[in-house]
Amino acid sequence: LNEYSSKLLENAVNELSRLPGIGKRSALRMALFILKENPVYAANLAQSIVTMRNDIRFCSQCHNISDKEVCEICANPKRNSGLICVVEDTRDVIAIEKTTQFDGHYHVLGGVINPMDGIGPNDLTIANLIKRVGDQSVEEVILALPATVEGDTTNYYIYKMLHLFDVSITSIARGVAIGDELQYADEITLGRSIANRLPFDQNR
Amino acid sequence: LNEYSSKLLENAVNELSRLPGIGKRSALRMALFILKENPVYAANLAQSIVTMRNDIRFCSQCHNISDKEVCEICANPKRNSGLICVVEDTRDVIAIEKTTQFDGHYHVLGGVINPMDGIGPNDLTIANLIKRVGDQSVEEVILALPATVEGDTTNYYIYKMLHLFDVSITSIARGVAIGDELQYADEITLGRSIANRLPFDQNR
């Protein structure tokens, strides 16, 4: 006897439980929800997944997810193409766009260098970043990768590849988050935010 | 500018975030995972969802999810058809089957009476339960609904409908903490509570 009383249910639970953060129990809850909903929902959900996977494109310049050959950010003449912010993935672009503080372009690496997972520089879009800096009139590259060993390794690799070009290479400020209390910040972050202090009238 | 850089990504995130327990952030994480995986995964996931939704059937006797007209439990001649355990949904059947303490049949109500959500007795499979008890040589009906106000209301409603029949009505023992759902109880406790069931009118 099949644990789920049905091969159809079992298949759906198995496929759903491959999604990140979803165990068998959550997958079963999702499957039962889909069964209770109108069949139109199951059809729309399935269609959106397959269409996305088959038709999605990546911007030929910045490698961000895009529906066109060149993404809306890269194609926007109002944005500063002399400023490139290097990020790990699309979620970072979404987060930075939400701040409305950045008017430059992006470069989406698709990951960070991680020898343990077998991810080297050639698995990322680093070569194209070098090419962009070489070809275009790029003035500044902002490194906005995660503050992890892998992020730092990637930062350093990119720095080594770019430092002979006539481009300034910066890194986003690390410090105590606005709204966080000092006593709860970790020591490295707090130390960094003291070392990198700014004149009061510049720091807002 | 679309927040997700892509209508295709946005559609998938919107559909995924309708699933229970999934917010926009988890949905985005899932969508990016699907994009990184082999397209075969997206196809299999979508196929399993649509096939399940379109082809799933419910057992004509117990209303549990089934791939056939009569489910494997109801069709199994080794199981005791004189004993019916009444549960809310398929997850409860799965949980009780895992204990291996129960050799009877089930009756899946599809919910519990919940006036706040507009769910009355006619929205559940209670009429068919009465019919099963009337038609067949059922000796005992075990009530295994959640220990909530709605579960108790449903228990009482079923008790009122069945108590004139020549059938004993029992309720699973609550060694399980009140307020916990069946599907989250550990197997030993849940198995014990089935073995120690008591007549309904003694068990309050």
CSV table of N, CA and C in Angstrom, one decimal, chain A residues 34 37-47, chain B residues 15 18 50 53-54:
chain,number,residue,atom,x,y,z
A,34,ILE,N,-3.8,22.2,-3.4
A,34,ILE,CA,-4.0,22.2,-4.9
A,34,ILE,C,-5.2,21.3,-5.2
A,37,GLU,N,-8.4,23.3,-4.3
A,37,GLU,CA,-8.6,24.5,-5.2
A,37,GLU,C,-9.2,24.1,-6.5
A,38,ASN,N,-9.8,25.1,-7.2
A,38,ASN,CA,-10.3,25.0,-8.5
A,38,ASN,C,-9.2,24.4,-9.5
A,39,PRO,N,-9.5,23.5,-10.4
A,39,PRO,CA,-8.5,23.0,-11.3
A,39,PRO,C,-7.7,24.1,-12.1
A,40,VAL,N,-8.4,25.2,-12.2
A,40,VAL,CA,-7.7,26.3,-13.0
A,40,VAL,C,-6.4,26.7,-12.3
A,41,TYR,N,-6.4,26.7,-10.9
A,41,TYR,CA,-5.2,27.0,-10.3
A,41,TYR,C,-4.0,26.1,-10.6
A,42,ALA,N,-4.3,24.8,-10.5
A,42,ALA,CA,-3.3,23.8,-10.9
A,42,ALA,C,-2.7,24.0,-12.3
A,43,ALA,N,-3.7,24.3,-13.2
A,43,ALA,CA,-3.2,24.6,-14.6
A,43,ALA,C,-2.4,25.8,-14.7
A,44,ASN,N,-2.8,26.9,-14.0
A,44,ASN,CA,-2.0,28.2,-14.1
A,44,ASN,C,-0.7,28.0,-13.4
A,45,LEU,N,-0.6,27.3,-12.3
A,45,LEU,CA,0.6,27.1,-11.6
A,45,LEU,C,1.6,26.3,-12.5
A,46,ALA,N,1.1,25.2,-13.0
A,46,ALA,CA,2.0,24.4,-13.9
A,46,ALA,C,2.4,25.2,-15.1
A,47,GLN,N,1.5,25.9,-15.7
A,47,GLN,CA,1.8,26.7,-16.9
A,47,GLN,C,2.9,27.7,-16.6
B,15,GLU,N,2.0,32.7,-8.6
B,15,GLU,CA,1.3,31.4,-8.5
B,15,GLU,C,1.8,30.6,-7.4
B,18,ARG,N,0.7,31.5,-3.8
B,18,ARG,CA,-0.7,31.2,-3.3
B,18,ARG,C,-0.7,29.9,-2.5
B,50,VAL,N,-0.6,19.0,-12.6
B,50,VAL,CA,-1.8,18.9,-13.4
B,50,VAL,C,-2.4,17.5,-13.5
B,53,ARG,N,-4.2,16.9,-10.2
B,53,ARG,CA,-5.5,17.6,-10.0
B,53,ARG,C,-6.6,17.1,-10.9
B,54,ASN,N,-6.2,16.7,-12.2
B,54,ASN,CA,-7.2,16.3,-13.1
B,54,ASN,C,-7.6,14.8,-13.0
